[in-house]
Amino acid sequence: MDCRSGCGACCIAPSITSPIPGMPDGKPAGVRCLHLTLDLLCGLFGRPERPEVCGRFAAAPDICGVDQADAIRLIGWWEKATAA
């Protein structure tokens, strides 16, 4: 599955525990990453300071669902299901 243009759910819904430029403690779930552009693209894409976890993310139907709202719901569910 390819990422949907104009989604950005993976930069909003999950927590990221590794440091991100401008977010040294990462970001909590449900908080928009500072580097998510207005057109919902990663402003760090292709740059060395992009967190490794972001680079490893791969869109998949069970994570991304059918649209952005579905992706935010599903990623939120995965976030809660895998929380320690």
JSON list of N, CA and C in Angstrom, two decimals:
[
{"chain": "A", "resi": 1, "resn": "MET", "atom": "N", "xyz": [0.85, -1.18, 0.00]},
{"chain": "A", "resi": 1, "resn": "MET", "atom": "CA", "xyz": [0.00, 0.00, 0.00]},
{"chain": "A", "resi": 1, "resn": "MET", "atom": "C", "xyz": [0.90, 1.24, 0.00]},
{"chain": "A", "resi": 2, "resn": "ASP", "atom": "N", "xyz": [0.56, 2.21, -0.82]},
{"chain": "A", "resi": 2, "resn": "ASP", "atom": "CA", "xyz": [1.26, 3.49, -0.83]},
{"chain": "A", "resi": 2, "resn": "ASP", "atom": "C", "xyz": [0.57, 4.44, 0.15]},
{"chain": "A", "resi": 3, "resn": "CYS", "atom": "N", "xyz": [1.36, 5.36, 0.69]},
{"chain": "A", "resi": 3, "resn": "CYS", "atom": "CA", "xyz": [0.77, 6.39, 1.55]},
{"chain": "A", "resi": 3, "resn": "CYS", "atom": "C", "xyz": [-0.23, 7.22, 0.77]},
{"chain": "A", "resi": 4, "resn": "ARG", "atom": "N", "xyz": [-1.31, 7.61, 1.43]},
{"chain": "A", "resi": 4, "resn": "ARG", "atom": "CA", "xyz": [-2.31, 8.47, 0.81]},
{"chain": "A", "resi": 4, "resn": "ARG", "atom": "C", "xyz": [-1.86, 9.91, 0.88]},
{"chain": "A", "resi": 5, "resn": "SER", "atom": "N", "xyz": [-1.94, 10.60, -0.21]},
{"chain": "A", "resi": 5, "resn": "SER", "atom": "CA", "xyz": [-1.64, 12.02, -0.23]},
{"chain": "A", "resi": 5, "resn": "SER", "atom": "C", "xyz": [-2.64, 12.76, 0.65]},
{"chain": "A", "resi": 6, "resn": "GLY", "atom": "N", "xyz": [-2.16, 13.71, 1.43]},
{"chain": "A", "resi": 6, "resn": "GLY", "atom": "CA", "xyz": [-3.05, 14.50, 2.27]},
{"chain": "A", "resi": 6, "resn": "GLY", "atom": "C", "xyz": [-3.54, 13.79, 3.51]},
{"chain": "A", "resi": 7, "resn": "CYS", "atom": "N", "xyz": [-2.82, 12.78, 3.98]},
{"chain": "A", "resi": 7, "resn": "CYS", "atom": "CA", "xyz": [-3.25, 12.05, 5.18]},
{"chain": "A", "resi": 7, "resn": "CYS", "atom": "C", "xyz": [-2.51, 12.56, 6.42]},
{"chain": "A", "resi": 8, "resn": "GLY", "atom": "N", "xyz": [-1.26, 12.19, 6.58]},
{"chain": "A", "resi": 8, "resn": "GLY", "atom": "CA", "xyz": [-0.46, 12.64, 7.72]},
{"chain": "A", "resi": 8, "resn": "GLY", "atom": "C", "xyz": [-0.82, 12.01, 9.04]},
{"chain": "A", "resi": 9, "resn": "ALA", "atom": "N", "xyz": [-1.70, 11.00, 9.05]},
{"chain": "A", "resi": 9, "resn": "ALA", "atom": "CA", "xyz": [-2.12, 10.38, 10.31]},
{"chain": "A", "resi": 9, "resn": "ALA", "atom": "C", "xyz": [-0.94, 9.80, 11.08]},
{"chain": "A", "resi": 10, "resn": "CYS", "atom": "N", "xyz": [0.07, 9.29, 10.36]},
{"chain": "A", "resi": 10, "resn": "CYS", "atom": "CA", "xyz": [1.22, 8.69, 11.03]},
{"chain": "A", "resi": 10, "resn": "CYS", "atom": "C", "xyz": [2.08, 9.74, 11.72]},
{"chain": "A", "resi": 11, "resn": "CYS", "atom": "N", "xyz": [1.85, 11.01, 11.43]},
{"chain": "A", "resi": 11, "resn": "CYS", "atom": "CA", "xyz": [2.58, 12.11, 12.08]},
{"chain": "A", "resi": 11, "resn": "CYS", "atom": "C", "xyz": [1.74, 12.78, 13.16]},
{"chain": "A", "resi": 12, "resn": "ILE", "atom": "N", "xyz": [0.56, 12.25, 13.38]},
{"chain": "A", "resi": 12, "resn": "ILE", "atom": "CA", "xyz": [-0.36, 12.80, 14.39]},
{"chain": "A", "resi": 12, "resn": "ILE", "atom": "C", "xyz": [-0.70, 11.74, 15.45]},
{"chain": "A", "resi": 13, "resn": "ALA", "atom": "N", "xyz": [-1.21, 10.60, 15.01]},
{"chain": "A", "resi": 13, "resn": "ALA", "atom": "CA", "xyz": [-1.80, 9.62, 15.93]},
{"chain": "A", "resi": 13, "resn": "ALA", "atom": "C", "xyz": [-0.82, 8.90, 16.85]},
{"chain": "A", "resi": 14, "resn": "PRO", "atom": "N", "xyz": [0.34, 8.43, 16.38]},
{"chain": "A", "resi": 14, "resn": "PRO", "atom": "CA", "xyz": [1.19, 7.64, 17.28]},
{"chain": "A", "resi": 14, "resn": "PRO", "atom": "C", "xyz": [2.08, 8.50, 18.16]},
{"chain": "A", "resi": 15, "resn": "SER", "atom": "N", "xyz": [2.52, 7.91, 19.26]},
{"chain": "A", "resi": 15, "resn": "SER", "atom": "CA", "xyz": [3.58, 8.54, 20.04]},
{"chain": "A", "resi": 15, "resn": "SER", "atom": "C", "xyz": [4.90, 8.23, 19.36]},
{"chain": "A", "resi": 16, "resn": "ILE", "atom": "N", "xyz": [5.85, 9.13, 19.53]},
{"chain": "A", "resi": 16, "resn": "ILE", "atom": "CA", "xyz": [7.21, 8.91, 19.04]},
{"chain": "A", "resi": 16, "resn": "ILE", "atom": "C", "xyz": [8.11, 9.20, 20.24]},
{"chain": "A", "resi": 17, "resn": "THR", "atom": "N", "xyz": [8.84, 8.19, 20.68]},
{"chain": "A", "resi": 17, "resn": "THR", "atom": "CA", "xyz": [9.63, 8.35, 21.90]},
{"chain": "A", "resi": 17, "resn": "THR", "atom": "C", "xyz": [11.05, 8.83, 21.62]},
{"chain": "A", "resi": 18, "resn": "SER", "atom": "N", "xyz": [11.50, 8.77, 20.38]},
{"chain": "A", "resi": 18, "resn": "SER", "atom": "CA", "xyz": [12.84, 9.26, 20.07]},
{"chain": "A", "resi": 18, "resn": "SER", "atom": "C", "xyz": [12.79, 10.77, 19.85]},
{"chain": "A", "resi": 19, "resn": "PRO", "atom": "N", "xyz": [13.92, 11.45, 20.07]},
{"chain": "A", "resi": 19, "resn": "PRO", "atom": "CA", "xyz": [13.96, 12.89, 19.87]},
{"chain": "A", "resi": 19, "resn": "PRO", "atom": "C", "xyz": [13.68, 13.27, 18.42]},
{"chain": "A", "resi": 20, "resn": "ILE", "atom": "N", "xyz": [13.00, 14.38, 18.25]},
{"chain": "A", "resi": 20, "resn": "ILE", "atom": "CA", "xyz": [12.69, 14.97, 16.96]},
{"chain": "A", "resi": 20, "resn": "ILE", "atom": "C", "xyz": [13.18, 16.42, 17.05]},
{"chain": "A", "resi": 21, "resn": "PRO", "atom": "N", "xyz": [13.79, 16.97, 16.00]},
{"chain": "A", "resi": 21, "resn": "PRO", "atom": "CA", "xyz": [14.20, 18.38, 16.09]},
{"chain": "A", "resi": 21, "resn": "PRO", "atom": "C", "xyz": [13.03, 19.25, 16.56]},
{"chain": "A", "resi": 22, "resn": "GLY", "atom": "N", "xyz": [13.27, 20.01, 17.61]},
{"chain": "A", "resi": 22, "resn": "GLY", "atom": "CA", "xyz": [12.22, 20.86, 18.18]},
{"chain": "A", "resi": 22, "resn": "GLY", "atom": "C", "xyz": [11.32, 20.14, 19.16]},
{"chain": "A", "resi": 23, "resn": "MET", "atom": "N", "xyz": [11.44, 18.83, 19.24]},
{"chain": "A", "resi": 23, "resn": "MET", "atom": "CA", "xyz": [10.67, 18.01, 20.17]},
{"chain": "A", "resi": 23, "resn": "MET", "atom": "C", "xyz": [11.64, 17.01, 20.81]},
{"chain": "A", "resi": 24, "resn": "PRO", "atom": "N", "xyz": [12.52, 17.48, 21.70]},
{"chain": "A", "resi": 24, "resn": "PRO", "atom": "CA", "xyz": [13.59, 16.63, 22.21]},
{"chain": "A", "resi": 24, "resn": "PRO", "atom": "C", "xyz": [13.12, 15.40, 22.99]},
{"chain": "A", "resi": 25, "resn": "ASP", "atom": "N", "xyz": [11.90, 15.44, 23.49]},
{"chain": "A", "resi": 25, "resn": "ASP", "atom": "CA", "xyz": [11.35, 14.29, 24.21]},
{"chain": "A", "resi": 25, "resn": "ASP", "atom": "C", "xyz": [10.42, 13.46, 23.33]},
{"chain": "A", "resi": 26, "resn": "GLY", "atom": "N", "xyz": [10.46, 13.68, 22.02]},
{"chain": "A", "resi": 26, "resn": "GLY", "atom": "CA", "xyz": [9.53, 13.00, 21.13]},
{"chain": "A", "resi": 26, "resn": "GLY", "atom": "C", "xyz": [8.18, 13.68, 21.14]},
{"chain": "A", "resi": 27, "resn": "LYS", "atom": "N", "xyz": [7.13, 12.94, 20.83]},
{"chain": "A", "resi": 27, "resn": "LYS", "atom": "CA", "xyz": [5.79, 13.52, 20.84]},
{"chain": "A", "resi": 27, "resn": "LYS", "atom": "C", "xyz": [4.78, 12.52, 21.37]},
{"chain": "A", "resi": 28, "resn": "PRO", "atom": "N", "xyz": [3.80, 12.99, 22.12]},
{"chain": "A", "resi": 28, "resn": "PRO", "atom": "CA", "xyz": [2.76, 12.08, 22.59]},
{"chain": "A", "resi": 28, "resn": "PRO", "atom": "C", "xyz": [1.77, 11.73, 21.48]},
{"chain": "A", "resi": 29, "resn": "ALA", "atom": "N", "xyz": [1.08, 10.64, 21.69]},
{"chain": "A", "resi": 29, "resn": "ALA", "atom": "CA", "xyz": [0.03, 10.22, 20.76]},
{"chain": "A", "resi": 29, "resn": "ALA", "atom": "C", "xyz": [-1.02, 11.32, 20.63]},
{"chain": "A", "resi": 30, "resn": "GLY", "atom": "N", "xyz": [-1.49, 11.53, 19.42]},
{"chain": "A", "resi": 30, "resn": "GLY", "atom": "CA", "xyz": [-2.54, 12.51, 19.18]},
{"chain": "A", "resi": 30, "resn": "GLY", "atom": "C", "xyz": [-2.05, 13.93, 18.99]},
{"chain": "A", "resi": 31, "resn": "VAL", "atom": "N", "xyz": [-0.75, 14.15, 19.12]},
{"chain": "A", "resi": 31, "resn": "VAL", "atom": "CA", "xyz": [-0.16, 15.48, 18.95]},
{"chain": "A", "resi": 31, "resn": "VAL", "atom": "C", "xyz": [0.50, 15.55, 17.57]},
{"chain": "A", "resi": 32, "resn": "ARG", "atom": "N", "xyz": [0.20, 16.59, 16.85]},
{"chain": "A", "resi": 32, "resn": "ARG", "atom": "CA", "xyz": [0.76, 16.80, 15.52]},
{"chain": "A", "resi": 32, "resn": "ARG", "atom": "C", "xyz": [2.27, 17.05, 15.63]},
{"chain": "A", "resi": 33, "resn": "CYS", "atom": "N", "xyz": [3.07, 16.35, 14.83]},
{"chain": "A", "resi": 33, "resn": "CYS", "atom": "CA", "xyz": [4.51, 16.59, 14.79]},
{"chain": "A", "resi": 33, "resn": "CYS", "atom": "C", "xyz": [4.76, 18.00, 14.27]},
{"chain": "A", "resi": 34, "resn": "LEU", "atom": "N", "xyz": [5.74, 18.67, 14.86]},
{"chain": "A", "resi": 34, "resn": "LEU", "atom": "CA", "xyz": [6.08, 20.03, 14.42]},
{"chain": "A", "resi": 34, "resn": "LEU", "atom": "C", "xyz": [6.51, 20.09, 12.95]},
{"chain": "A", "resi": 35, "resn": "HIS", "atom": "N", "xyz": [6.92, 18.97, 12.40]},
{"chain": "A", "resi": 35, "resn": "HIS", "atom": "CA", "xyz": [7.44, 18.94, 11.03]},
{"chain": "A", "resi": 35, "resn": "HIS", "atom": "C", "xyz": [6.42, 18.48, 10.01]},
{"chain": "A", "resi": 36, "resn": "LEU", "atom": "N", "xyz": [5.18, 18.29, 10.42]},
{"chain": "A", "resi": 36, "resn": "LEU", "atom": "CA", "xyz": [4.11, 17.96, 9.48]},
{"chain": "A", "resi": 36, "resn": "LEU", "atom": "C", "xyz": [3.68, 19.25, 8.81]},
{"chain": "A", "resi": 37, "resn": "THR", "atom": "N", "xyz": [3.86, 19.31, 7.50]},
{"chain": "A", "resi": 37, "resn": "THR", "atom": "CA", "xyz": [3.58, 20.55, 6.76]},
{"chain": "A", "resi": 37, "resn": "THR", "atom": "C", "xyz": [2.07, 20.77, 6.62]},
{"chain": "A", "resi": 38, "resn": "LEU", "atom": "N", "xyz": [1.71, 21.95, 6.17]},
{"chain": "A", "resi": 38, "resn": "LEU", "atom": "CA", "xyz": [0.29, 22.28, 5.97]},
{"chain": "A", "resi": 38, "resn": "LEU", "atom": "C", "xyz": [-0.36, 21.36, 4.95]},
{"chain": "A", "resi": 39, "resn": "ASP", "atom": "N", "xyz": [0.43, 20.85, 3.98]},
{"chain": "A", "resi": 39, "resn": "ASP", "atom": "CA", "xyz": [-0.14, 19.92, 3.01]},
{"chain": "A", "resi": 39, "resn": "ASP", "atom": "C", "xyz": [0.04, 18.47, 3.46]},
{"chain": "A", "resi": 40, "resn": "LEU", "atom": "N", "xyz": [0.30, 18.28, 4.77]},
{"chain": "A", "resi": 40, "resn": "LEU", "atom": "CA", "xyz": [0.35, 16.98, 5.43]},
{"chain": "A", "resi": 40, "resn": "LEU", "atom": "C", "xyz": [1.47, 16.08, 4.89]},
{"chain": "A", "resi": 41, "resn": "LEU", "atom": "N", "xyz": [2.63, 16.67, 4.69]},
{"chain": "A", "resi": 41, "resn": "LEU", "atom": "CA", "xyz": [3.83, 15.94, 4.31]},
{"chain": "A", "resi": 41, "resn": "LEU", "atom": "C", "xyz": [4.88, 16.11, 5.39]},
{"chain": "A", "resi": 42, "resn": "CYS", "atom": "N", "xyz": [5.83, 15.18, 5.45]},
{"chain": "A", "resi": 42, "resn": "CYS", "atom": "CA", "xyz": [6.90, 15.26, 6.44]},
{"chain": "A", "resi": 42, "resn": "CYS", "atom": "C", "xyz": [7.95, 16.26, 5.99]},
{"chain": "A", "resi": 43, "resn": "GLY", "atom": "N", "xyz": [8.17, 17.28, 6.79]},
{"chain": "A", "resi": 43, "resn": "GLY", "atom": "CA", "xyz": [9.18, 18.28, 6.49]},
{"chain": "A", "resi": 43, "resn": "GLY", "atom": "C", "xyz": [10.60, 17.77, 6.69]},
{"chain": "A", "resi": 44, "resn": "LEU", "atom": "N", "xyz": [10.75, 16.60, 7.32]},
{"chain": "A", "resi": 44, "resn": "LEU", "atom": "CA", "xyz": [12.07, 16.02, 7.53]},
{"chain": "A", "resi": 44, "resn": "LEU", "atom": "C", "xyz": [12.36, 14.87, 6.57]},
{"chain": "A", "resi": 45, "resn": "PHE", "atom": "N", "xyz": [11.42, 14.57, 5.68]},
{"chain": "A", "resi": 45, "resn": "PHE", "atom": "CA", "xyz": [11.58, 13.43, 4.78]},
{"chain": "A", "resi": 45, "resn": "PHE", "atom": "C", "xyz": [12.90, 13.53, 4.01]},
{"chain": "A", "resi": 46, "resn": "GLY", "atom": "N", "xyz": [13.67, 12.45, 4.05]},
{"chain": "A", "resi": 46, "resn": "GLY", "atom": "CA", "xyz": [14.94, 12.41, 3.34]},
{"chain": "A", "resi": 46, "resn": "GLY", "atom": "C", "xyz": [16.10, 13.09, 4.05]},
{"chain": "A", "resi": 47, "resn": "ARG", "atom": "N", "xyz": [15.85, 13.65, 5.22]},
{"chain": "A", "resi": 47, "resn": "ARG", "atom": "CA", "xyz": [16.90, 14.36, 5.96]},
{"chain": "A", "resi": 47, "resn": "ARG", "atom": "C", "xyz": [17.43, 13.46, 7.08]},
{"chain": "A", "resi": 48, "resn": "PRO", "atom": "N", "xyz": [18.71, 13.59, 7.41]},
{"chain": "A", "resi": 48, "resn": "PRO", "atom": "CA", "xyz": [19.31, 12.70, 8.41]},
{"chain": "A", "resi": 48, "resn": "PRO", "atom": "C", "xyz": [18.72, 12.86, 9.81]},
{"chain": "A", "resi": 49, "resn": "GLU", "atom": "N", "xyz": [18.14, 14.00, 10.12]},
{"chain": "A", "resi": 49, "resn": "GLU", "atom": "CA", "xyz": [17.57, 14.20, 11.46]},
{"chain": "A", "resi": 49, "resn": "GLU", "atom": "C", "xyz": [16.17, 13.60, 11.62]},
{"chain": "A", "resi": 50, "resn": "ARG", "atom": "N", "xyz": [15.62, 13.07, 10.55]},
{"chain": "A", "resi": 50, "resn": "ARG", "atom": "CA", "xyz": [14.32, 12.39, 10.65]},
{"chain": "A", "resi": 50, "resn": "ARG", "atom": "C", "xyz": [14.48, 11.15, 11.53]},
{"chain": "A", "resi": 51, "resn": "PRO", "atom": "N", "xyz": [13.62, 10.97, 12.53]},
{"chain": "A", "resi": 51, "resn": "PRO", "atom": "CA", "xyz": [13.74, 9.81, 13.41]},
{"chain": "A", "resi": 51, "resn": "PRO", "atom": "C", "xyz": [13.67, 8.49, 12.62]},
{"chain": "A", "resi": 52, "resn": "GLU", "atom": "N", "xyz": [14.48, 7.54, 13.05]},
{"chain": "A", "resi": 52, "resn": "GLU", "atom": "CA", "xyz": [14.52, 6.24, 12.39]},
{"chain": "A", "resi": 52, "resn": "GLU", "atom": "C", "xyz": [13.14, 5.58, 12.36]},
{"chain": "A", "resi": 53, "resn": "VAL", "atom": "N", "xyz": [12.40, 5.71, 13.45]},
{"chain": "A", "resi": 53, "resn": "VAL", "atom": "CA", "xyz": [11.08, 5.09, 13.51]},
{"chain": "A", "resi": 53, "resn": "VAL", "atom": "C", "xyz": [10.17, 5.62, 12.40]},
{"chain": "A", "resi": 54, "resn": "CYS", "atom": "N", "xyz": [10.29, 6.87, 12.07]},
{"chain": "A", "resi": 54, "resn": "CYS", "atom": "CA", "xyz": [9.48, 7.46, 11.00]},
{"chain": "A", "resi": 54, "resn": "CYS", "atom": "C", "xyz": [9.88, 6.88, 9.64]},
{"chain": "A", "resi": 55, "resn": "GLY", "atom": "N", "xyz": [11.18, 6.72, 9.45]},
{"chain": "A", "resi": 55, "resn": "GLY", "atom": "CA", "xyz": [11.67, 6.17, 8.19]},
{"chain": "A", "resi": 55, "resn": "GLY", "atom": "C", "xyz": [11.28, 4.72, 8.00]},
{"chain": "A", "resi": 56, "resn": "ARG", "atom": "N", "xyz": [11.07, 3.99, 9.10]},
{"chain": "A", "resi": 56, "resn": "ARG", "atom": "CA", "xyz": [10.71, 2.58, 9.00]},
{"chain": "A", "resi": 56, "resn": "ARG", "atom": "C", "xyz": [9.21, 2.36, 8.83]},
{"chain": "A", "resi": 57, "resn": "PHE", "atom": "N", "xyz": [8.40, 3.39, 9.05]},
{"chain": "A", "resi": 57, "resn": "PHE", "atom": "CA", "xyz": [6.95, 3.22, 8.94]},
{"chain": "A", "resi": 57, "resn": "PHE", "atom": "C", "xyz": [6.57, 2.85, 7.51]},
{"chain": "A", "resi": 58, "resn": "ALA", "atom": "N", "xyz": [5.72, 1.86, 7.38]},
{"chain": "A", "resi": 58, "resn": "ALA", "atom": "CA", "xyz": [5.22, 1.45, 6.07]},
{"chain": "A", "resi": 58, "resn": "ALA", "atom": "C", "xyz": [3.70, 1.42, 6.12]},
{"chain": "A", "resi": 59, "resn": "ALA", "atom": "N", "xyz": [3.07, 2.11, 5.20]},
{"chain": "A", "resi": 59, "resn": "ALA", "atom": "CA", "xyz": [1.61, 2.12, 5.14]},
{"chain": "A", "resi": 59, "resn": "ALA", "atom": "C", "xyz": [1.08, 0.71, 4.88]},
{"chain": "A", "resi": 60, "resn": "ALA", "atom": "N", "xyz": [0.00, 0.37, 5.55]},
{"chain": "A", "resi": 60, "resn": "ALA", "atom": "CA", "xyz": [-0.64, -0.93, 5.40]},
{"chain": "A", "resi": 60, "resn": "ALA", "atom": "C", "xyz": [-2.12, -0.78, 5.71]},
{"chain": "A", "resi": 61, "resn": "PRO", "atom": "N", "xyz": [-2.97, -1.56, 5.05]},
{"chain": "A", "resi": 61, "resn": "PRO", "atom": "CA", "xyz": [-4.42, -1.43, 5.28]},
{"chain": "A", "resi": 61, "resn": "PRO", "atom": "C", "xyz": [-4.85, -1.58, 6.74]},
{"chain": "A", "resi": 62, "resn": "ASP", "atom": "N", "xyz": [-4.19, -2.47, 7.50]},
{"chain": "A", "resi": 62, "resn": "ASP", "atom": "CA", "xyz": [-4.61, -2.67, 8.89]},
{"chain": "A", "resi": 62, "resn": "ASP", "atom": "C", "xyz": [-4.16, -1.52, 9.79]},
{"chain": "A", "resi": 63, "resn": "ILE", "atom": "N", "xyz": [-3.30, -0.66, 9.30]},
{"chain": "A", "resi": 63, "resn": "ILE", "atom": "CA", "xyz": [-2.85, 0.51, 10.05]},
{"chain": "A", "resi": 63, "resn": "ILE", "atom": "C", "xyz": [-3.51, 1.77, 9.52]},
{"chain": "A", "resi": 64, "resn": "CYS", "atom": "N", "xyz": [-3.64, 1.87, 8.21]},
{"chain": "A", "resi": 64, "resn": "CYS", "atom": "CA", "xyz": [-4.09, 3.10, 7.57]},
{"chain": "A", "resi": 64, "resn": "CYS", "atom": "C", "xyz": [-5.57, 3.13, 7.21]},
{"chain": "A", "resi": 65, "resn": "GLY", "atom": "N", "xyz": [-6.20, 1.98, 7.20]},
{"chain": "A", "resi": 65, "resn": "GLY", "atom": "CA", "xyz": [-7.62, 1.94, 6.89]},
{"chain": "A", "resi": 65, "resn": "GLY", "atom": "C", "xyz": [-7.95, 2.50, 5.52]},
{"chain": "A", "resi": 66, "resn": "VAL", "atom": "N", "xyz": [-9.11, 3.14, 5.41]},
{"chain": "A", "resi": 66, "resn": "VAL", "atom": "CA", "xyz": [-9.61, 3.61, 4.11]},
{"chain": "A", "resi": 66, "resn": "VAL", "atom": "C", "xyz": [-9.46, 5.11, 3.89]},
{"chain": "A", "resi": 67, "resn": "ASP", "atom": "N", "xyz": [-9.23, 5.87, 4.97]},
{"chain": "A", "resi": 67, "resn": "ASP", "atom": "CA", "xyz": [-9.07, 7.32, 4.84]},
{"chain": "A", "resi": 67, "resn": "ASP", "atom": "C", "xyz": [-8.34, 7.84, 6.09]},
{"chain": "A", "resi": 68, "resn": "GLN", "atom": "N", "xyz": [-8.11, 9.15, 6.15]},
{"chain": "A", "resi": 68, "resn": "GLN", "atom": "CA", "xyz": [-7.36, 9.72, 7.27]},
{"chain": "A", "resi": 68, "resn": "GLN", "atom": "C", "xyz": [-8.04, 9.47, 8.61]},
{"chain": "A", "resi": 69, "resn": "ALA", "atom": "N", "xyz": [-9.35, 9.66, 8.68]},
{"chain": "A", "resi": 69, "resn": "ALA", "atom": "CA", "xyz": [-10.07, 9.44, 9.95]},
{"chain": "A", "resi": 69, "resn": "ALA", "atom": "C", "xyz": [-9.92, 8.00, 10.41]},
{"chain": "A", "resi": 70, "resn": "ASP", "atom": "N", "xyz": [-10.01, 7.07, 9.49]},
{"chain": "A", "resi": 70, "resn": "ASP", "atom": "CA", "xyz": [-9.85, 5.66, 9.80]},
{"chain": "A", "resi": 70, "resn": "ASP", "atom": "C", "xyz": [-8.41, 5.40, 10.27]},
{"chain": "A", "resi": 71, "resn": "ALA", "atom": "N", "xyz": [-7.43, 6.01, 9.61]},
{"chain": "A", "resi": 71, "resn": "ALA", "atom": "CA", "xyz": [-6.03, 5.83, 9.99]},
{"chain": "A", "resi": 71, "resn": "ALA", "atom": "C", "xyz": [-5.78, 6.35, 11.40]},
{"chain": "A", "resi": 72, "resn": "ILE", "atom": "N", "xyz": [-6.31, 7.51, 11.73]},
{"chain": "A", "resi": 72, "resn": "ILE", "atom": "CA", "xyz": [-6.13, 8.06, 13.07]},
{"chain": "A", "resi": 72, "resn": "ILE", "atom": "C", "xyz": [-6.77, 7.15, 14.11]},
{"chain": "A", "resi": 73, "resn": "ARG", "atom": "N", "xyz": [-7.94, 6.63, 13.81]},
{"chain": "A", "resi": 73, "resn": "ARG", "atom": "CA", "xyz": [-8.62, 5.70, 14.73]},
{"chain": "A", "resi": 73, "resn": "ARG", "atom": "C", "xyz": [-7.81, 4.43, 14.89]},
{"chain": "A", "resi": 74, "resn": "LEU", "atom": "N", "xyz": [-7.37, 3.83, 13.78]},
{"chain": "A", "resi": 74, "resn": "LEU", "atom": "CA", "xyz": [-6.63, 2.56, 13.84]},
{"chain": "A", "resi": 74, "resn": "LEU", "atom": "C", "xyz": [-5.26, 2.72, 14.50]},
{"chain": "A", "resi": 75, "resn": "ILE", "atom": "N", "xyz": [-4.53, 3.77, 14.15]},
{"chain": "A", "resi": 75, "resn": "ILE", "atom": "CA", "xyz": [-3.22, 3.99, 14.76]},
{"chain": "A", "resi": 75, "resn": "ILE", "atom": "C", "xyz": [-3.39, 4.25, 16.25]},
{"chain": "A", "resi": 76, "resn": "GLY", "atom": "N", "xyz": [-4.44, 4.98, 16.62]},
{"chain": "A", "resi": 76, "resn": "GLY", "atom": "CA", "xyz": [-4.74, 5.19, 18.04]},
{"chain": "A", "resi": 76, "resn": "GLY", "atom": "C", "xyz": [-5.03, 3.88, 18.75]},
{"chain": "A", "resi": 77, "resn": "TRP", "atom": "N", "xyz": [-5.76, 3.00, 18.08]},
{"chain": "A", "resi": 77, "resn": "TRP", "atom": "CA", "xyz": [-6.05, 1.68, 18.66]},
{"chain": "A", "resi": 77, "resn": "TRP", "atom": "C", "xyz": [-4.76, 0.90, 18.86]},
{"chain": "A", "resi": 78, "resn": "TRP", "atom": "N", "xyz": [-3.90, 0.87, 17.83]},
{"chain": "A", "resi": 78, "resn": "TRP", "atom": "CA", "xyz": [-2.61, 0.17, 17.93]},
{"chain": "A", "resi": 78, "resn": "TRP", "atom": "C", "xyz": [-1.77, 0.78, 19.05]},
{"chain": "A", "resi": 79, "resn": "GLU", "atom": "N", "xyz": [-1.80, 2.09, 19.16]},
{"chain": "A", "resi": 79, "resn": "GLU", "atom": "CA", "xyz": [-1.04, 2.79, 20.21]},
{"chain": "A", "resi": 79, "resn": "GLU", "atom": "C", "xyz": [-1.47, 2.28, 21.59]},
{"chain": "A", "resi": 80, "resn": "LYS", "atom": "N", "xyz": [-2.77, 2.22, 21.84]},
{"chain": "A", "resi": 80, "resn": "LYS", "atom": "CA", "xyz": [-3.27, 1.76, 23.13]},
{"chain": "A", "resi": 80, "resn": "LYS", "atom": "C", "xyz": [-3.01, 0.27, 23.34]},
{"chain": "A", "resi": 81, "resn": "ALA", "atom": "N", "xyz": [-3.16, -0.53, 22.27]},
{"chain": "A", "resi": 81, "resn": "ALA", "atom": "CA", "xyz": [-2.98, -1.97, 22.38]},
{"chain": "A", "resi": 81, "resn": "ALA", "atom": "C", "xyz": [-1.54, -2.37, 22.66]},
{"chain": "A", "resi": 82, "resn": "THR", "atom": "N", "xyz": [-0.60, -1.55, 22.27]},
{"chain": "A", "resi": 82, "resn": "THR", "atom": "CA", "xyz": [0.81, -1.88, 22.45]},
{"chain": "A", "resi": 82, "resn": "THR", "atom": "C", "xyz": [1.48, -1.10, 23.58]},
{"chain": "A", "resi": 83, "resn": "ALA", "atom": "N", "xyz": [0.73, -0.26, 24.28]},
{"chain": "A", "resi": 83, "resn": "ALA", "atom": "CA", "xyz": [1.30, 0.52, 25.39]},
{"chain": "A", "resi": 83, "resn": "ALA", "atom": "C", "xyz": [1.67, -0.42, 26.53]},
{"chain": "A", "resi": 84, "resn": "ALA", "atom": "N", "xyz": [2.79, -0.11, 27.12]},
{"chain": "A", "resi": 84, "resn": "ALA", "atom": "CA", "xyz": [3.26, -0.96, 28.24]},
{"chain": "A", "resi": 84, "resn": "ALA", "atom": "C", "xyz": [2.59, -0.59, 29.53]}
]
